Amino acid sequence: MADRRRINGPPGGTRPPVFASLQESSTDIANRAQRQRQPTELRKIFLKAGLIPTASGSSYLEFEPSASLAAARSNPKSLIPPSSALKLACTVHGPKPLPRSAAFSPNLVLTTHVKYAPFAARKRKGHIRDASERDLGVHLETALRGAIIAERWPKSGLDITLTIIEAEDDRWWGDAPDSHDASWGMMNVLAGCITAASAAIADAHIDCLDLVSGGVAALVSDDSSQSASSAPRLMLDIDPAEHRSILSACVVAYMPARDEITELWLKGDSSRAALDRNDGRTGHEALIDGAVDAARGANTVLAEAVRESIARSFA
Amino acid sequence: MSSQRQASSASQVPHLSPAELSYLYTSLSLPKNPIRPDGRSPTQFRPLSAETTILPGTNGSARIGFADGTQAIVGVKAEVEKTVLAADTLDSRSLAQHGDALNREGEEGSAAVSGQGEWVQMSIEIPGFRDDDALPVFLSEMMRESLVGSVAGGDVDGAKEMAGGLKGRLVINKRWHWRLYIDVLLLSQPLAYPLPLLSLTTHLALLSTKLPKLKSTGEEDPFFDDDWAAAEYLYPRSNTSDPSLSAAPSYPVRPPVTLLVIAVGENVIFDPNREEIAVADAVLAISVTRSSDSETLKLLSIRSIDPPSRLTQPGIPNSENVNMIGATAAPGEESGGQEEVEGVWRPRRGGVKRGVIARMVKTVLGKGGVGEEVLEGLEGVEVQ
């Protein structure tokens, strides 16, 4: 479906010129983004609720830029940033009455709308939502509907809109796609969307069972030279640009108070995970547990942000 | 109406009364042996009829019909296309080779040889839905991701051609590749959540897909044998040397199958029909395939699906019902409308425990589990 109503930029996007000499220097190992964090260490999250006054609830979320990105900003060697950090804004409109034409609903009707800004990723996105954005919207809806107590608002609708201002990369920008390539960046985006949407819903004072937060865990194998011998390792909160190949990743939406998962999305081959010998779990169980740990970490930030927004509304 | 349709599974909310939902839930959640409305066992599938290679104009096709009248047709078409290296992934390897002629090791086994996920395109047509509605988009992304994500375990002898999974199979040489279009057509109204039907049909269609035999070698422009009888299967079959064993063709690598699993109470139930899914506590779509290097099944993806039970109408207990005042013996003085009353339907709230997910996955993957049973059943379908 072509967008004919607007004057669009070139579909393929434009990018700064890259010269071969620069390319050689930037492909060496030093310039490649490397994970500096421990496997279980999460990135810092900036989360603030209630920034958009016209919406009944809103939030803004930002992930801490990776160490290589911070270094590249302070001391630029290349025109191309080595990695990107997630930034997104969420607005909640409602609960509001359903339009007259809509069918009766005994529950709150949730509508989620995830949209990348055209400049969010390295490749430009169109103004009309593509399949991956619609897919993210469905995932987000599943995650939130489990947390909202929907029968308290019959005949009402709730619109949740997420704008991705800066998305995560699927892989390091210089790598050609390999056999493990998939849209891994989307999973980080989804986790961020869940956490931000949860804060915005709480900011709109809508009853929930618990604050639901998103977390990502992945199995990565970093050394390409001996990939056969070294088993992939479990890492929490990955930045896909920092890893050579990601075998499998998992996003959960998790409610700590009830120890329940409202949304689970796992993909990739998780059978070759390197676990302890006395660890009875299989690869996918370890992945889910890892993602839940990451979600618990995000939940502390979320709870703090919600507390802040409540305090401000009473002040 | 449009907002209703947005929901992925909400479109499937059947019009059952709270009393009917409560009855269904109670019989399905009976400990150990649930009673299903159609008398199946928890792991039993609906009977189906299947045929393959029904469309002469496609590279591969299949049709599956369930006994309840739902039918799906899948056609697979392949096109040769020039490989364009995405401009943002600068081919660092070729640049390096320009500078360093000695560096020849990357000549064949590298960047360009691994395929890209975008080469497989999937579209799903469901009557009553627009092609950009949430349900078709969600279903096609779910099936596509397990398809392009399935990477064969190792280079076991028969599986050489499938070293990079389906993506690797689509590579012709560094400059050319196949593009695969998988078009799924649901012929009937979606009576139940159509995922199992569409996934099984796609599986059979891919098994019957043939690509013309390549005559050119290496980096030449591709040139194919025009004898269709010489065409090769997309998923190669191992010709077993022992003719007694080769009653059914065996595949070193098979396309994935996505199974729909629901949890009701303590029970795990497969292939739910429309009424059963309406009372599910949790719904998962689990994609599995048989890996070439081991006997066990391999998990490719799990996605949770929004259970329609969250959108159902709650029942009202007699103690709160104005019409029943006086009829009930002792109206509960404490009832705040929030308590669970036995036999009164409440829409499901919250999520699913990790233990339940683990149990659902184990039922699919385990030795002699449902996944193996389904794949064996599909092997029974004769694919010409």
XYZ file of C-alpha atoms in Angstrom:
699
model
C 0.000 0.000 0.000
C 1.760 3.107 -1.209
C 1.374 6.305 0.683
C 0.167 8.782 -1.937
C -1.084 11.596 0.228
C 2.217 12.934 1.415
C 5.410 13.870 -0.266
C 7.726 11.233 1.046
C 11.454 11.092 1.188
C 13.336 8.507 -0.810
C 12.157 5.036 0.225
C 15.608 3.616 0.705
C 16.805 6.416 2.912
C 19.994 8.345 2.614
C 23.134 8.031 4.628
C 26.457 9.732 4.912
C 29.212 8.597 2.569
C 31.602 6.013 3.953
C 35.080 5.752 2.497
C 37.017 2.543 2.179
C 39.854 3.787 4.323
C 37.442 4.640 7.059
C 35.694 1.335 6.602
C 38.911 -0.591 7.113
C 39.696 1.190 10.304
C 36.180 0.810 11.596
C 35.898 -2.895 10.909
C 38.779 -3.788 13.151
C 37.872 -5.248 16.439
C 38.494 -2.130 18.473
C 35.748 -0.144 16.796
C 33.172 -2.823 16.950
C 30.685 -2.277 19.724
C 31.460 -4.621 22.591
C 29.404 -5.441 25.595
C 31.022 -3.900 28.661
C 28.373 -5.015 31.109
C 28.213 -8.245 33.036
C 25.891 -10.897 31.556
C 23.280 -10.168 34.207
C 23.773 -6.419 34.343
C 20.954 -4.356 32.877
C 21.167 -1.042 31.114
C 20.000 1.964 33.059
C 16.513 3.144 32.201
C 15.206 6.690 32.243
C 11.457 6.646 32.715
C 9.239 9.619 33.452
C 5.473 9.610 33.505
C 3.082 12.485 32.848
C 5.070 14.593 30.414
C 2.328 15.178 27.849
C -0.390 17.397 29.389
C -3.098 16.796 26.751
C -3.140 13.043 27.230
C -4.755 11.439 30.238
C -1.587 9.467 30.800
C 1.833 9.536 29.215
C 5.387 8.438 29.710
C 8.805 8.720 28.153
C 11.424 5.989 28.272
C 15.051 5.964 27.319
C 17.732 3.282 27.584
C 21.250 4.155 28.589
C 23.492 4.420 25.488
C 26.063 1.673 25.296
C 29.638 2.362 26.295
C 30.801 2.335 22.685
C 28.138 4.826 21.673
C 29.079 7.121 24.527
C 32.723 6.857 23.519
C 31.916 7.539 19.875
C 29.939 10.632 20.836
C 32.709 12.111 22.901
C 35.458 11.152 20.485
C 33.976 10.623 17.018
C 36.029 8.494 14.642
C 33.315 7.732 12.172
C 30.198 9.482 10.943
C 28.185 6.384 11.716
C 27.209 5.790 15.323
C 28.228 2.291 16.447
C 24.934 1.472 18.115
C 21.671 3.091 19.060
C 19.731 3.377 22.269
C 15.990 3.014 22.586
C 13.898 6.161 23.071
C 10.144 6.094 23.020
C 7.113 8.050 24.113
C 3.764 6.641 25.123
C 0.395 8.375 25.386
C -2.829 7.006 26.791
C -6.174 8.546 25.823
C -9.186 7.430 27.765
C -11.123 5.722 29.171
C -13.587 7.376 26.851
C -16.986 6.322 25.551
C -16.993 4.088 22.523
C -18.372 5.615 19.332
C -22.094 5.163 18.789
C -21.508 2.801 15.913
C -19.451 0.376 17.989
C -20.925 -2.821 19.320
C -21.611 -3.161 23.046
C -18.637 -4.305 25.042
C -18.841 -5.303 28.705
C -15.123 -4.581 29.053
C -12.692 -1.796 28.338
C -11.736 -1.982 24.654
C -8.004 -1.591 24.322
C -6.412 -0.269 21.139
C -2.652 -0.253 20.828
C -0.798 1.575 18.146
C 2.960 1.238 17.820
C 4.659 3.469 15.281
C 8.297 4.013 14.490
C 9.198 7.571 13.657
C 10.460 7.678 10.052
C 13.934 8.437 11.367
C 13.907 5.892 14.187
C 15.937 3.154 12.548
C 18.897 3.221 10.212
C 16.567 2.426 7.373
C 13.735 4.876 6.974
C 10.259 3.703 7.903
C 7.182 4.860 6.007
C 4.315 6.822 7.507
C 1.944 3.879 7.283
C 2.507 1.112 9.788
C 4.162 -1.926 8.255
C 3.711 -5.558 9.263
C 6.331 -5.497 12.022
C 4.750 -2.454 13.674
C 1.299 -4.027 13.600
C 2.804 -7.186 15.008
C 4.343 -5.213 17.878
C 0.950 -3.642 18.514
C -0.661 -7.051 18.937
C 2.087 -8.195 21.295
C 1.713 -5.064 23.384
C -2.040 -5.449 23.536
C -1.695 -9.021 24.804
C 0.739 -7.865 27.459
C -1.444 -5.037 28.738
C -4.815 -6.700 28.569
C -3.711 -9.233 31.141
C -2.862 -6.473 33.590
C -5.793 -4.057 33.176
C -8.974 -4.836 35.108
C -11.152 -4.355 32.074
C -14.621 -5.024 33.460
C -14.580 -1.825 35.515
C -15.069 0.212 32.337
C -17.886 -1.228 30.273
C -18.673 0.491 26.975
C -15.390 2.436 27.035
C -12.298 2.521 24.932
C -8.660 3.131 25.743
C -6.196 4.183 23.072
C -2.527 3.578 23.713
C -0.126 5.118 21.229
C 3.598 4.485 21.262
C 6.013 6.467 19.181
C 9.461 4.977 18.809
C 11.830 7.905 18.487
C 14.989 5.852 18.309
C 14.938 2.101 17.787
C 17.501 -0.569 18.497
C 19.567 -2.076 15.701
C 19.023 -5.657 14.643
C 22.768 -6.255 14.356
C 25.961 -4.278 14.164
C 25.593 -1.898 11.194
C 28.665 -3.199 9.341
C 27.667 -6.853 9.470
C 26.005 -8.521 6.560
C 22.985 -10.535 7.671
C 23.966 -14.074 8.564
C 22.026 -17.244 9.146
C 21.018 -16.254 12.666
C 19.829 -12.872 11.557
C 16.368 -11.816 12.618
C 14.732 -8.676 13.875
C 16.233 -8.875 17.351
C 15.955 -5.129 17.868
C 12.173 -5.454 17.810
C 12.264 -7.509 20.974
C 14.038 -4.767 22.897
C 11.563 -2.268 21.497
C 8.681 -4.407 22.707
C 10.122 -4.672 26.206
C 10.518 -0.899 26.313
C 6.985 -0.414 24.988
C 5.517 -2.619 27.716
C 7.320 -0.802 30.515
C 6.479 2.635 29.152
C 2.842 1.776 28.469
C 2.495 0.425 31.988
C 3.776 3.694 33.434
C 1.417 5.707 31.220
C -1.583 3.588 32.225
C -0.749 4.077 35.868
C -0.373 7.800 35.166
C -3.894 7.795 33.683
C -5.136 6.222 36.946
C -6.517 3.100 35.339
C -6.910 0.106 37.627
C -4.414 -2.658 37.050
C -3.625 -5.896 38.824
C 0.029 -4.957 39.007
C 2.617 -2.906 37.179
C 3.640 -4.994 34.215
C 7.170 -4.568 32.910
C 9.066 -5.988 29.981
C 12.400 -7.806 29.968
C 14.639 -9.374 27.346
C 17.124 -12.210 27.625
C 19.094 -13.819 24.810
C 21.508 -16.602 24.014
C 24.528 -15.155 22.235
C 27.710 -16.656 20.885
C 30.290 -13.957 20.475
C 33.484 -15.512 19.185
C 33.123 -16.349 15.530
C 36.406 -18.235 15.376
C 35.414 -21.136 17.587
C 31.670 -21.031 17.448
C 31.454 -24.794 17.308
C 33.279 -25.376 20.549
C 31.938 -22.548 22.657
C 28.334 -22.876 23.661
C 26.152 -19.781 23.588
C 25.753 -17.879 26.819
C 22.724 -16.364 28.450
C 22.741 -12.575 28.645
C 20.131 -10.221 30.020
C 19.056 -7.034 28.286
C 21.159 -7.363 25.157
C 22.036 -4.618 22.736
C 22.057 -6.519 19.409
C 24.752 -4.238 17.992
C 27.186 -5.528 20.590
C 27.006 -9.179 19.637
C 28.175 -11.156 16.647
C 25.387 -13.641 16.539
C 22.280 -13.988 18.623
C 20.857 -17.470 18.551
C 17.705 -17.006 20.494
C 15.926 -14.277 22.390
C 12.900 -13.965 24.602
C 10.677 -11.090 25.750
C 8.275 -11.377 28.617
C 5.775 -9.036 30.187
C 5.859 -9.873 33.857
C 3.846 -8.958 36.934
C 6.060 -9.490 39.992
C 3.338 -9.357 42.628
C 1.482 -12.275 41.087
C 4.549 -13.958 39.541
C 2.700 -14.184 36.267
C 3.638 -13.658 32.637
C 1.094 -11.857 30.480
C 3.068 -11.936 27.261
C 5.750 -14.284 26.065
C 7.593 -14.103 22.787
C 10.521 -16.427 22.290
C 12.236 -17.150 19.025
C 15.339 -18.872 17.792
C 17.159 -22.041 18.657
C 17.561 -22.280 22.417
C 18.617 -25.922 22.604
C 22.364 -25.356 22.851
C 22.465 -23.118 25.893
C 25.450 -23.465 28.194
C 23.951 -24.161 31.572
C 25.440 -25.694 34.649
C 25.566 -29.439 34.665
C 23.363 -29.597 37.725
C 20.931 -27.120 36.241
C 17.858 -29.125 35.366
C 16.330 -26.439 33.174
C 16.181 -26.641 29.421
C 17.342 -23.786 27.220
C 13.979 -22.112 26.800
C 13.189 -22.268 30.505
C 16.491 -20.611 31.281
C 15.703 -17.941 28.696
C 12.274 -17.252 30.163
C 13.720 -17.084 33.668
C 16.400 -14.693 32.444
C 13.827 -12.465 30.798
C 11.774 -12.482 33.984
C 14.842 -11.375 35.936
C 15.346 -8.527 33.486
C 11.682 -7.570 33.847
C 12.027 -7.527 37.633
C 14.893 -5.091 37.221
C 12.834 -2.838 34.974
C 9.984 -3.025 37.449
C 11.953 -1.231 40.162
C 12.434 1.732 37.809
C 8.791 1.571 36.798
C 7.555 1.600 40.384
C 9.739 4.606 41.163
C 8.468 6.503 38.102
C 4.855 5.788 39.009
C 5.418 6.873 42.599
C 6.905 10.120 41.306
C 3.947 10.782 39.042
C 1.457 10.094 41.846
C 3.311 12.429 44.170
C 3.218 15.134 41.526
C -0.495 14.733 40.962
C -1.191 15.277 44.675
C 1.241 18.133 45.090
C -16.584 -2.492 15.169
C -13.209 -1.605 13.816
C -11.777 -1.403 17.279
C -13.147 -4.840 18.024
C -11.505 -6.184 14.952
C -8.135 -4.803 15.964
C -7.782 -7.484 18.576
C -5.965 -10.564 17.437
C -8.086 -13.166 19.087
C -10.921 -10.961 20.212
C -12.423 -11.307 16.781
C -13.094 -14.865 17.756
C -15.149 -14.201 20.871
C -18.100 -16.502 20.513
C -21.469 -15.459 21.764
C -21.714 -17.766 24.730
C -23.552 -16.818 27.859
C -21.675 -16.647 31.182
C -23.466 -19.801 32.280
C -22.288 -21.684 29.197
C -18.742 -20.418 29.666
C -18.757 -21.502 33.276
C -20.037 -24.954 32.328
C -17.363 -25.333 29.653
C -14.637 -24.174 31.969
C -15.660 -26.563 34.704
C -15.727 -29.579 32.402
C -12.438 -28.658 30.742
C -10.644 -28.034 34.009
C -11.608 -31.312 35.651
C -8.409 -32.633 37.164
C -6.626 -35.321 35.118
C -9.347 -35.986 32.529
C -11.035 -32.974 30.995
C -14.284 -33.495 29.119
C -14.209 -31.719 25.781
C -17.420 -30.739 24.020
C -16.666 -33.010 21.071
C -15.405 -35.928 23.140
C -11.767 -35.760 22.056
C -8.877 -36.538 24.381
C -6.792 -33.508 25.437
C -4.087 -34.176 22.862
C -6.297 -35.371 20.043
C -6.609 -33.325 16.869
C -9.693 -32.853 14.792
C -9.884 -35.270 11.853
C -8.695 -33.722 8.625
C -8.271 -34.521 4.973
C -5.180 -33.372 3.111
C -3.866 -33.384 -0.423
C -0.812 -31.860 -2.040
C 0.262 -30.593 -5.459
C -3.218 -29.528 -6.408
C -2.390 -26.276 -8.193
C -0.479 -26.787 -11.459
C 0.639 -23.166 -11.670
C 2.605 -23.182 -8.444
C 5.900 -24.639 -7.319
C 4.130 -26.412 -4.513
C 0.654 -26.415 -3.036
C -1.551 -28.171 -0.523
C -5.103 -28.213 0.735
C -6.324 -29.275 4.150
C -9.906 -29.489 5.234
C -11.135 -30.103 8.748
C -14.257 -32.128 9.327
C -16.124 -29.032 10.484
C -15.851 -27.577 7.008
C -12.955 -25.149 7.406
C -10.540 -25.406 4.529
C -7.284 -23.767 3.575
C -5.245 -23.728 0.384
C -1.589 -22.764 0.260
C 0.329 -22.022 -2.916
C 4.092 -21.535 -2.957
C 5.691 -19.652 -5.809
C 9.380 -19.017 -6.346
C 11.097 -16.320 -8.361
C 14.729 -15.757 -9.185
C 15.934 -12.401 -8.006
C 19.171 -10.487 -8.011
C 20.729 -10.217 -4.577
C 21.134 -6.636 -3.525
C 23.368 -6.250 -0.543
C 21.614 -3.781 1.647
C 23.529 -0.578 1.281
C 23.841 -0.046 4.999
C 25.589 -3.341 5.431
C 28.717 -2.411 3.596
C 30.282 -5.534 2.278
C 33.278 -5.242 4.489
C 34.616 -8.554 3.338
C 34.830 -7.576 -0.318
C 36.461 -4.294 0.628
C 38.994 -6.194 2.652
C 39.656 -8.463 -0.276
C 40.388 -5.565 -2.555
C 43.088 -4.448 -0.228
C 44.501 -7.828 0.553
C 44.611 -10.304 -2.308
C 46.023 -13.011 -0.089
C 42.955 -13.075 2.033
C 41.082 -15.710 0.079
C 39.546 -17.779 2.810
C 36.259 -15.944 2.688
C 35.714 -16.719 -0.967
C 32.722 -18.982 -0.718
C 31.667 -19.678 2.803
C 30.618 -16.282 4.035
C 28.501 -13.208 3.969
C 26.615 -13.567 0.730
C 25.997 -17.277 1.164
C 23.691 -16.900 4.114
C 20.227 -15.906 3.114
C 17.993 -13.153 4.354
C 14.665 -13.474 6.060
C 12.977 -11.026 3.679
C 13.306 -13.534 0.849
C 10.376 -15.433 2.239
C 7.126 -13.535 1.880
C 3.928 -14.729 3.381
C 0.447 -13.413 2.939
C -2.672 -14.712 4.605
C -6.145 -14.105 3.316
C -8.970 -14.657 5.762
C -12.536 -13.918 4.701
C -13.980 -10.954 6.533
C -10.599 -9.462 7.349
C -8.641 -6.804 5.542
C -5.079 -7.762 4.765
C -3.765 -5.158 7.201
C -5.964 -6.254 10.082
C -4.199 -7.464 13.168
C -5.115 -11.132 12.908
C -3.697 -11.893 9.421
C -0.592 -9.821 10.097
C 0.015 -11.521 13.429
C -0.520 -15.001 11.992
C 1.756 -14.444 9.014
C 4.537 -12.954 11.137
C 4.247 -15.876 13.538
C 4.520 -18.482 10.807
C 7.202 -16.660 8.875
C 9.471 -16.166 11.856
C 9.647 -19.857 12.656
C 10.157 -20.640 8.988
C 13.084 -18.338 8.371
C 14.465 -18.782 11.842
C 14.893 -22.517 11.616
C 18.572 -23.152 11.242
C 19.648 -26.731 10.831
C 21.733 -27.955 13.713
C 24.917 -29.106 12.026
C 26.110 -30.303 8.675
C 24.901 -33.855 8.972
C 25.419 -35.689 5.687
C 21.907 -35.411 4.279
C 21.385 -31.883 5.472
C 24.283 -30.253 3.664
C 21.993 -28.354 1.355
C 19.976 -27.025 4.257
C 22.993 -25.800 6.203
C 21.586 -22.323 6.667
C 18.016 -23.441 7.089
C 15.426 -22.368 4.557
C 17.202 -19.042 4.100
C 20.395 -20.810 3.096
C 18.538 -23.045 0.679
C 17.249 -20.012 -1.225
C 20.741 -18.813 -2.111
C 21.732 -19.650 -5.700
C 25.074 -17.898 -5.694
C 26.506 -14.652 -4.465
C 24.508 -12.556 -6.889
C 21.256 -14.445 -7.252
C 18.704 -15.970 -4.947
C 15.212 -17.385 -4.906
C 12.363 -15.367 -3.511
C 9.606 -17.475 -2.051
C 6.000 -16.314 -1.947
C 3.765 -18.322 0.344
C 0.131 -17.410 -0.146
C -2.321 -18.807 2.326
C -6.012 -18.737 1.558
C -8.601 -19.639 4.144
C -11.602 -20.712 2.131
C -14.198 -20.764 4.879
C -15.137 -18.434 7.678
C -12.661 -18.783 10.543
C -14.768 -20.945 12.839
C -11.925 -21.596 15.250
C -8.639 -19.771 15.641
C -7.229 -20.707 12.224
C -3.581 -21.087 13.218
C -3.271 -24.935 13.316
C -5.040 -25.314 9.970
C -2.899 -22.711 8.229
C 0.322 -24.008 9.713
C -0.285 -27.625 8.754
C -1.280 -26.638 5.216
C 1.817 -24.485 4.820
C 3.941 -27.371 6.051
C 2.577 -29.729 3.409
C 2.821 -27.136 0.648
C 6.482 -26.506 1.448
C 7.212 -30.225 1.456
C 5.777 -30.520 -2.038
C 7.575 -27.432 -3.355
C 9.999 -28.043 -6.193
C 12.575 -25.690 -7.643
C 13.972 -26.157 -11.186
C 17.313 -27.897 -11.337
C 20.216 -25.513 -11.660
C 22.491 -26.149 -14.659
C 24.891 -23.263 -14.309
C 27.661 -23.479 -11.759
C 29.391 -21.087 -9.419
C 28.961 -17.395 -9.958
C 27.462 -17.590 -13.458
C 24.055 -16.139 -14.112
C 21.616 -18.878 -13.152
C 20.433 -21.153 -15.917
C 17.962 -23.913 -15.245
C 17.061 -27.303 -16.621
C 13.757 -26.934 -18.440
C 12.711 -30.466 -17.595
C 10.244 -30.123 -14.732
C 10.672 -33.809 -13.940
C 14.275 -33.097 -12.972
C 13.290 -30.376 -10.530
C 14.583 -30.658 -7.011
C 12.587 -30.431 -3.832
C 12.956 -27.311 -1.747
C 13.236 -29.509 1.306
C 15.573 -32.241 0.077
C 14.648 -35.860 0.648
C 17.217 -38.398 1.581
C 17.014 -41.381 -0.727
C 17.542 -44.219 1.665
C 19.716 -46.968 0.212
C 17.539 -49.621 1.776
C 14.362 -49.798 -0.343
C 12.423 -51.588 2.349
C 12.675 -48.578 4.608
C 11.687 -45.987 2.048
C 7.963 -46.481 2.121
C 7.541 -42.837 2.951
C 10.204 -40.352 1.889
C 12.285 -39.147 4.801
C 13.412 -35.589 5.156
C 16.590 -34.604 6.923
C 15.037 -31.214 7.581
C 11.365 -30.442 7.743
C 9.521 -27.157 7.755
C 8.237 -26.132 11.175
C 4.777 -26.793 12.506
C 3.004 -24.322 14.755
C 0.693 -25.859 17.331
C -1.983 -24.078 19.291
C -2.019 -25.080 22.940
C -4.334 -23.854 25.669
C -4.239 -24.256 29.413
C -7.500 -24.558 31.307
C -7.020 -24.946 35.025
C -4.448 -27.694 35.421
C -5.059 -29.205 32.012
C -3.169 -28.696 28.767
C -5.366 -29.058 25.698
C -4.383 -29.183 22.020
C -6.121 -27.992 18.888
C -8.936 -26.195 20.701
C -12.100 -25.409 18.850
C -13.864 -22.110 19.115
C -15.748 -22.831 22.304
C -12.744 -24.282 24.093
C -10.466 -21.384 23.309
C -13.120 -19.024 24.665
C -12.550 -20.255 28.213
C -8.776 -20.757 28.071
C -6.618 -19.343 30.854
C -3.616 -19.120 28.542
C -3.097 -19.628 24.829
C 0.328 -20.340 23.353
C 1.439 -20.900 19.784
C 4.453 -23.208 19.856
C 6.527 -23.842 16.713
C 8.575 -27.009 16.545
C 10.548 -28.888 13.958
C 12.552 -32.066 13.868
C 16.244 -31.364 13.951
C 18.502 -33.411 11.749
C 21.169 -34.161 14.305
C 19.073 -35.450 17.147
C 15.977 -37.485 17.725
C 14.249 -34.884 19.810
C 12.159 -32.038 18.548
C 13.518 -28.546 18.472
C 11.644 -25.547 19.758
C 11.677 -22.631 17.329
C 9.367 -20.074 18.789
C 6.714 -19.466 21.398
C 4.201 -16.671 21.231
C 1.453 -15.998 23.666
C -1.908 -15.174 22.158
C -4.427 -12.992 23.878
C -7.014 -15.399 25.318
C -10.540 -14.354 24.306
C -11.718 -15.256 27.801
C -10.512 -11.845 28.948
C -13.187 -10.185 26.837
C -16.160 -12.248 27.877
C -19.081 -11.007 29.905
C -19.052 -11.799 33.609
C -21.817 -13.754 35.239
C -23.716 -12.330 38.186
C -24.041 -14.490 41.286
C -27.508 -14.956 42.667
C -26.608 -13.043 45.811
C -26.165 -9.868 43.733
C -28.883 -10.388 41.187
C -31.830 -8.059 41.752
C -34.196 -10.513 40.122
C -33.215 -13.199 42.577
C -33.653 -11.235 45.795
C -35.779 -13.317 48.092
C -35.099 -16.477 46.146
C -31.687 -16.949 47.644
C -31.578 -18.247 51.160
C -29.024 -15.921 52.662
C -27.862 -12.940 50.633
C -24.156 -12.563 51.264
C -23.673 -9.374 53.176
C -19.977 -9.179 52.345
C -20.144 -9.529 48.558
C -18.314 -6.671 46.923
C -18.649 -8.086 43.432
C -15.010 -9.071 43.314
C -14.975 -12.527 44.865
C -14.833 -15.680 42.838
C -18.061 -17.551 43.308
C -18.150 -21.210 42.437
C -19.945 -21.803 39.167
C -20.182 -18.124 38.211
C -18.124 -17.069 35.228
C -15.566 -14.305 35.607
C -13.433 -13.118 32.713
C -9.867 -14.261 33.187
C -7.475 -11.758 34.623
C -3.725 -11.689 34.881
C -1.246 -13.862 33.101
C 0.127 -17.327 33.271
C 2.578 -18.889 35.710
C 5.962 -20.026 34.501
C 5.251 -23.585 35.603
C 2.225 -23.760 33.334
C 4.254 -22.546 30.343
C 6.933 -25.124 31.058
C 4.313 -27.859 31.251
C 2.718 -26.801 27.971
C 6.059 -26.778 26.173
C 7.013 -30.116 27.665
C 3.830 -31.752 26.416
C 4.750 -30.638 22.900
C 8.449 -31.410 22.948
C 8.674 -34.495 25.124
C 9.553 -37.936 23.841
C 6.425 -39.389 22.323
C 4.772 -36.024 22.843
C 2.197 -34.313 20.707
C 4.741 -32.659 18.434
C 6.151 -36.002 17.315
C 2.676 -37.356 16.828
C 1.714 -34.457 14.567
C 4.881 -34.693 12.497
C 4.405 -38.428 12.093
C 0.846 -37.879 11.015
C 1.994 -35.373 8.424
C 4.581 -37.822 7.150
C 1.710 -40.158 6.423
C 0.352 -37.698 3.869
C 1.670 -38.730 0.514
C 3.557 -35.908 -1.116
C 4.148 -36.402 -4.808
